Short mmCIF file of C-alpha atoms in Angstrom, two decimals:
data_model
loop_
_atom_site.label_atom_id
_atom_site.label_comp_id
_atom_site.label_asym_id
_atom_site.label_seq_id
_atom_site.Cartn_x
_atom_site.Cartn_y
_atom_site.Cartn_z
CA UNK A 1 0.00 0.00 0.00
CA UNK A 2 1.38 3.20 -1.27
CA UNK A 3 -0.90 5.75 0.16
CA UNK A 4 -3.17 8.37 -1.38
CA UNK A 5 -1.09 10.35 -3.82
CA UNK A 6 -1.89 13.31 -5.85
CA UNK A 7 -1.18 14.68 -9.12
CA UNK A 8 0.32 16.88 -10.05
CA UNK A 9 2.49 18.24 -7.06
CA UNK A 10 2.69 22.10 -8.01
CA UNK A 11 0.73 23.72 -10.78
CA UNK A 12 1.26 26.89 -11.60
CA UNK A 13 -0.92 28.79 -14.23
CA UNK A 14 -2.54 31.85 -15.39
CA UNK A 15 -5.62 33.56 -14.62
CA UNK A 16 -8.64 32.13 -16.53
CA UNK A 17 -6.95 28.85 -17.46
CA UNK A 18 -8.72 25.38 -16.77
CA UNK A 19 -7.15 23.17 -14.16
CA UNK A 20 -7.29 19.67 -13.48
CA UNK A 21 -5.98 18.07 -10.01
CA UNK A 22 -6.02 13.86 -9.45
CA UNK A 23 -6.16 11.78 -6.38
CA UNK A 24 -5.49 8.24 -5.97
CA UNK A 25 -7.02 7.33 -3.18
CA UNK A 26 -5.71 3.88 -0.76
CA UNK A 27 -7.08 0.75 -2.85
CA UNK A 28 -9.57 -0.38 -0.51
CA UNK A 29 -10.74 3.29 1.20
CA UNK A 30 -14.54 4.12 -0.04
CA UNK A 31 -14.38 7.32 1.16
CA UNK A 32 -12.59 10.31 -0.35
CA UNK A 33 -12.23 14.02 0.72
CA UNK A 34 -11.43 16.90 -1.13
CA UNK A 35 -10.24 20.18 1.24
CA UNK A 36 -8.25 23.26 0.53
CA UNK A 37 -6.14 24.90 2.64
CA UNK A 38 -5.00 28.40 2.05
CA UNK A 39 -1.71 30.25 3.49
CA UNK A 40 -1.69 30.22 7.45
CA UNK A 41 -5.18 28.18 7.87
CA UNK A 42 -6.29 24.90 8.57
CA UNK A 43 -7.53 22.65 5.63
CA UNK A 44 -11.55 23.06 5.25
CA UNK A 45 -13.78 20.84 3.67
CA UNK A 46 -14.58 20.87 0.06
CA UNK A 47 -16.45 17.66 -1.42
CA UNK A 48 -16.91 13.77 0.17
CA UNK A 49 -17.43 10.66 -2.23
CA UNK A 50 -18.11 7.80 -0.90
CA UNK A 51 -17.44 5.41 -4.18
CA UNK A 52 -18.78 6.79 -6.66
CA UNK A 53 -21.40 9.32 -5.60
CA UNK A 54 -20.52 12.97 -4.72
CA UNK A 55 -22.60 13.01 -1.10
CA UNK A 56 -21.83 16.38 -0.31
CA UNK A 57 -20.46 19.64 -1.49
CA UNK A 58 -18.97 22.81 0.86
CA UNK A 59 -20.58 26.24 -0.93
CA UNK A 60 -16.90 26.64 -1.03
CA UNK A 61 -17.12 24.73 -4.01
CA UNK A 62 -18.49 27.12 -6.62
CA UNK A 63 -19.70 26.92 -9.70
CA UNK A 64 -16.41 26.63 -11.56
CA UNK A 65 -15.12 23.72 -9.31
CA UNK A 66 -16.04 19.83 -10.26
CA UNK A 67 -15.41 16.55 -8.56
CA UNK A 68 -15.83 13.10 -9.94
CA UNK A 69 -14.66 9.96 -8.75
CA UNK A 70 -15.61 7.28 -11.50
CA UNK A 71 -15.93 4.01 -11.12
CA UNK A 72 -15.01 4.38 -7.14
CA UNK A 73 -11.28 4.66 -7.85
CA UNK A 74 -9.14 7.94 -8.70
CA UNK A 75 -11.37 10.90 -8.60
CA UNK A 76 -10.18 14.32 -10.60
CA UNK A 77 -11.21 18.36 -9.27
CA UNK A 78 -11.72 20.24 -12.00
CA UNK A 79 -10.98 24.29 -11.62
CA UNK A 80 -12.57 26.48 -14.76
CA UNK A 81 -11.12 29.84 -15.58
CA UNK A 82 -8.97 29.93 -12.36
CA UNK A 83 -8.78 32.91 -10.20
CA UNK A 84 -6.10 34.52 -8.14
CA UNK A 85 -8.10 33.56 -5.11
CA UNK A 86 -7.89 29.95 -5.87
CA UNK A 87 -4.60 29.55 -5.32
CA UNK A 88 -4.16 26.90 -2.55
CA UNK A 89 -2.81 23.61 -1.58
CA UNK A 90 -5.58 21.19 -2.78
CA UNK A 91 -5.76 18.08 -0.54
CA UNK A 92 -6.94 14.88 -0.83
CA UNK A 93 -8.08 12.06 1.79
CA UNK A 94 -9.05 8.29 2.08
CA UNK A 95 -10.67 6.51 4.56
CA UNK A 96 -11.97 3.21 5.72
CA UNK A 97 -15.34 2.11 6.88
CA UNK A 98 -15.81 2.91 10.75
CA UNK A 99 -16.95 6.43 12.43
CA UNK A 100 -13.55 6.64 14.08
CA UNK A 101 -11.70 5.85 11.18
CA UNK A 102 -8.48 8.20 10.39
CA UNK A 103 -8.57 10.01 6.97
CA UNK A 104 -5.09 9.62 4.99
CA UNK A 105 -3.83 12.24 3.62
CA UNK A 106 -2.26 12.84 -0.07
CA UNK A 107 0.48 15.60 -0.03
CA UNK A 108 -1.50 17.63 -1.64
CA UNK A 109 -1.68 19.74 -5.16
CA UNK A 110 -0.14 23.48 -4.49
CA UNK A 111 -1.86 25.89 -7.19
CA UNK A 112 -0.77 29.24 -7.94
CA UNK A 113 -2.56 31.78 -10.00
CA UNK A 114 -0.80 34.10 -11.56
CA UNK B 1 -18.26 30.86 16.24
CA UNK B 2 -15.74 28.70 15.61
CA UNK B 3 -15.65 25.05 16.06
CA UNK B 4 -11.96 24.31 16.46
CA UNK B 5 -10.03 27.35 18.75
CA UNK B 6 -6.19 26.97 18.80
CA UNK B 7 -5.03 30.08 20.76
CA UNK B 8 -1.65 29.41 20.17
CA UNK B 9 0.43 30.65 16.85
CA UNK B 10 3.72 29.47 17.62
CA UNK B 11 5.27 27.03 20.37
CA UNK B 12 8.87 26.81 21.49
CA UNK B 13 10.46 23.81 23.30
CA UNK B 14 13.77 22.52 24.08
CA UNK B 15 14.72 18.97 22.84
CA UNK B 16 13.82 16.09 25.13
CA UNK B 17 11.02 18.11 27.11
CA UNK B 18 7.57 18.11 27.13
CA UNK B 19 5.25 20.68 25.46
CA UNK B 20 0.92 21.07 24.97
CA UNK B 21 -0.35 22.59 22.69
CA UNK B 22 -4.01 23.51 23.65
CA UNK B 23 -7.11 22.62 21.54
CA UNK B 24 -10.59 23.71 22.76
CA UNK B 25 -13.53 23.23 20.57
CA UNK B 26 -17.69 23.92 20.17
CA UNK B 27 -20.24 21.12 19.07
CA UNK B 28 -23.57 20.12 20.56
CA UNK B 29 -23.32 16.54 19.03
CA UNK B 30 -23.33 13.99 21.63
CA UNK B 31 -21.02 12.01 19.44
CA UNK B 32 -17.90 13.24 18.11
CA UNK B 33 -14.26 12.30 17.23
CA UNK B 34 -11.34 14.76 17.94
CA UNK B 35 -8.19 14.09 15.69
CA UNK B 36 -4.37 15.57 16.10
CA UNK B 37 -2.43 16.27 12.64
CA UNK B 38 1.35 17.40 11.72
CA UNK B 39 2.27 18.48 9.23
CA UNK B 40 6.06 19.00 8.18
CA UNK B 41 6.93 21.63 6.09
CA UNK B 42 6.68 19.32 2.97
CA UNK B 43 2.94 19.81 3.14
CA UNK B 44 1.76 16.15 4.00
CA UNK B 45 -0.61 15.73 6.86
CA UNK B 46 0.16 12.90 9.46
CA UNK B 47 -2.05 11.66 11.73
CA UNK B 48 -1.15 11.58 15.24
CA UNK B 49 -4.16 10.70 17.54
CA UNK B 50 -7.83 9.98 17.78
CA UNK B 51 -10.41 10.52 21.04
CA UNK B 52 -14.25 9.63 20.78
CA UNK B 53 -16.23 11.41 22.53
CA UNK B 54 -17.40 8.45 24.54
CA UNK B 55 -13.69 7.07 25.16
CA UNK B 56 -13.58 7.36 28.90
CA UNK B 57 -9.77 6.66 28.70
CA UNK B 58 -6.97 9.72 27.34
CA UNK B 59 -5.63 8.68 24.48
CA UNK B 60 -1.83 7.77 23.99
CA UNK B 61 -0.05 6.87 20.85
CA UNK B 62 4.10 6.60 21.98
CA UNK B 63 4.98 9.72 23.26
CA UNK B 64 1.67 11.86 21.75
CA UNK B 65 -1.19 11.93 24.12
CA UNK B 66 -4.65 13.32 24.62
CA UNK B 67 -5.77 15.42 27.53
CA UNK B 68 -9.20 15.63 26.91
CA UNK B 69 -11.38 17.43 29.32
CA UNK B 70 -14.58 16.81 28.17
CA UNK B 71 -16.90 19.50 30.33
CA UNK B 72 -14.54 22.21 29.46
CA UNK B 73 -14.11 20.89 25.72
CA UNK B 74 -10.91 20.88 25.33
CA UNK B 75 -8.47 18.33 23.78
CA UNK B 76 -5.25 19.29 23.83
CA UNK B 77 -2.03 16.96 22.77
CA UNK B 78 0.90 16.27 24.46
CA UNK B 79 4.03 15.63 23.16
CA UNK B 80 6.84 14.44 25.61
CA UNK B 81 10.70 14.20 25.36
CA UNK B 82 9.97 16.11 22.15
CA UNK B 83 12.32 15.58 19.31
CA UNK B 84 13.61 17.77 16.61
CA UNK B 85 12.08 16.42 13.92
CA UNK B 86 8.88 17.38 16.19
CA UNK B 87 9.03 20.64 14.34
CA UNK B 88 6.51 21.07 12.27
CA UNK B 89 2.71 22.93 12.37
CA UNK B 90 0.27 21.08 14.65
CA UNK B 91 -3.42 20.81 13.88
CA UNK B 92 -6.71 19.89 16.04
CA UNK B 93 -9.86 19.03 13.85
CA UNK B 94 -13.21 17.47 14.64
CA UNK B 95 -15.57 15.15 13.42
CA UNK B 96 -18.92 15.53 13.87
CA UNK B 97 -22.39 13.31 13.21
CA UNK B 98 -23.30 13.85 9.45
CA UNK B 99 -25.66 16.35 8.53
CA UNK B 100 -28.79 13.82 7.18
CA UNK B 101 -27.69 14.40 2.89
CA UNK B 102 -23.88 13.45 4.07
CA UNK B 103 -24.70 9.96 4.42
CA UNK B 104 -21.53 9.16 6.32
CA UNK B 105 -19.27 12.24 5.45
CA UNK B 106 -17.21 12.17 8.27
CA UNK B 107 -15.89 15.03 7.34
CA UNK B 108 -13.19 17.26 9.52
CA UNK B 109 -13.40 20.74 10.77
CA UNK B 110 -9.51 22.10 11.43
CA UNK B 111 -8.52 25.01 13.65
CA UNK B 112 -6.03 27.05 12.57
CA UNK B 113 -2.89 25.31 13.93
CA UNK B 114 0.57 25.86 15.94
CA UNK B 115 4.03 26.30 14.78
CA UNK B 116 5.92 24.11 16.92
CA UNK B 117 9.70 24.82 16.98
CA UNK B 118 12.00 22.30 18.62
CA UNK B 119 15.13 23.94 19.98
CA UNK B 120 18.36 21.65 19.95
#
């Protein structure tokens, strides 16, 4: 077991560009967690799957934001025509069954906006 | 309000003692989980410790435990004969009971963390 990683590491780009960010969660984990975390704050909450439904969305997640997870596997968040104010470390987390169950986090996906 | 409170930016400890870092928090769930995170300066968070709101026991994992105080919700970790790869920010969330759509988003809330600096 590798752990949850995430693609790519760093993404730099400009200002109305489309981004595209990619998790791999741990094999077996049904549950997956997308947060952001912005300079000097905790992470906060963005979007749950739990295989392949989307359960829940933060209004943090706007319009131009999108989450899939197909087939229960990877899943992919989807920025449209970035802003300056999304840049952020994008992270993503796995867990098991079980309401005490650690989530596992990815390193993350650090976006800049320029 | 908010639901995680850590009053404390930064932390400073000599190698090989002790430090807490302090954690209070605000729910009216009956049933919640209370989690410990570092993370390095690499960006990856590591999880440290767990406490259920039900656990009548402190939790201990090596030398991190849990002083949780459950009337004056607070939860605050302990880190003894600290080390300097103990550097590193520090952060309290909480899980609380899904909100009926979540289904079983156990989803966590984060304060806003300490900077823990270990001093050789």
């Amino acid at each position: 077991d590798t752990g949850v990683s995430q693609n790519p590491r760093h993404k730099i780009t400009k200002r109305g560009q489309n981004v595209t960010f990619r998790c791999d969660p741990i094999s077996e984990h049904n549950r997956l967690y997308w947060y952001r975390q912005t300079l000097g704050q905790g992470p906060e909450f963005l979007t749950y799957f739990q295989n392949e439904a989307q359960l829940e969305k933060s209004r943090l997640l706007s319009d131009r934001f999108s989450a899939e997870r197909p087939k229960g596997s990877f899943s992919t968040l989807e920025i449209q025509r970035t802003e300056q104010g999304d840049s952020a470390m994008y992270l993503c987390a796995s867990s098991p069954e079980g309401i005490s169950a650690e989530q596992y986090f990815g390193p993350g996906t650090r976006l800049t906006v320029t | 309000a908010q639901k995680i409170t850590q009053t404390q930016p930064g932390m400073f400890v000599q190698e090989k003692e002790a430090v807490t870092l302090d954690c209070t928090y605000d729910t009216s769930d009956q049933s919640y989980g209370l989690f410990w995170y570092k993370q390095p300066s690499s960006g990856e968070m590591i999880f440290l410790i767990y406490q259920g709101s039900y656990d009548e026991q402190n939790a201990t994992e090596g030398r991190y435990s849990l002083n949780f105080q459950k009337a004056r919700k607070s939860a605050n970790l302990v880190i003894s004969a600290s080390q300097l790869g103990d550097s590193a920010m520090y952060f309290c969330a909480m899980r609380e009971t899904p909100g009926a759509a979540g289904g079983s988003n156990y989803k966590l809330t984060f304060g806003k963390g300490t900077l823990l600096t270990v001093n050789p």
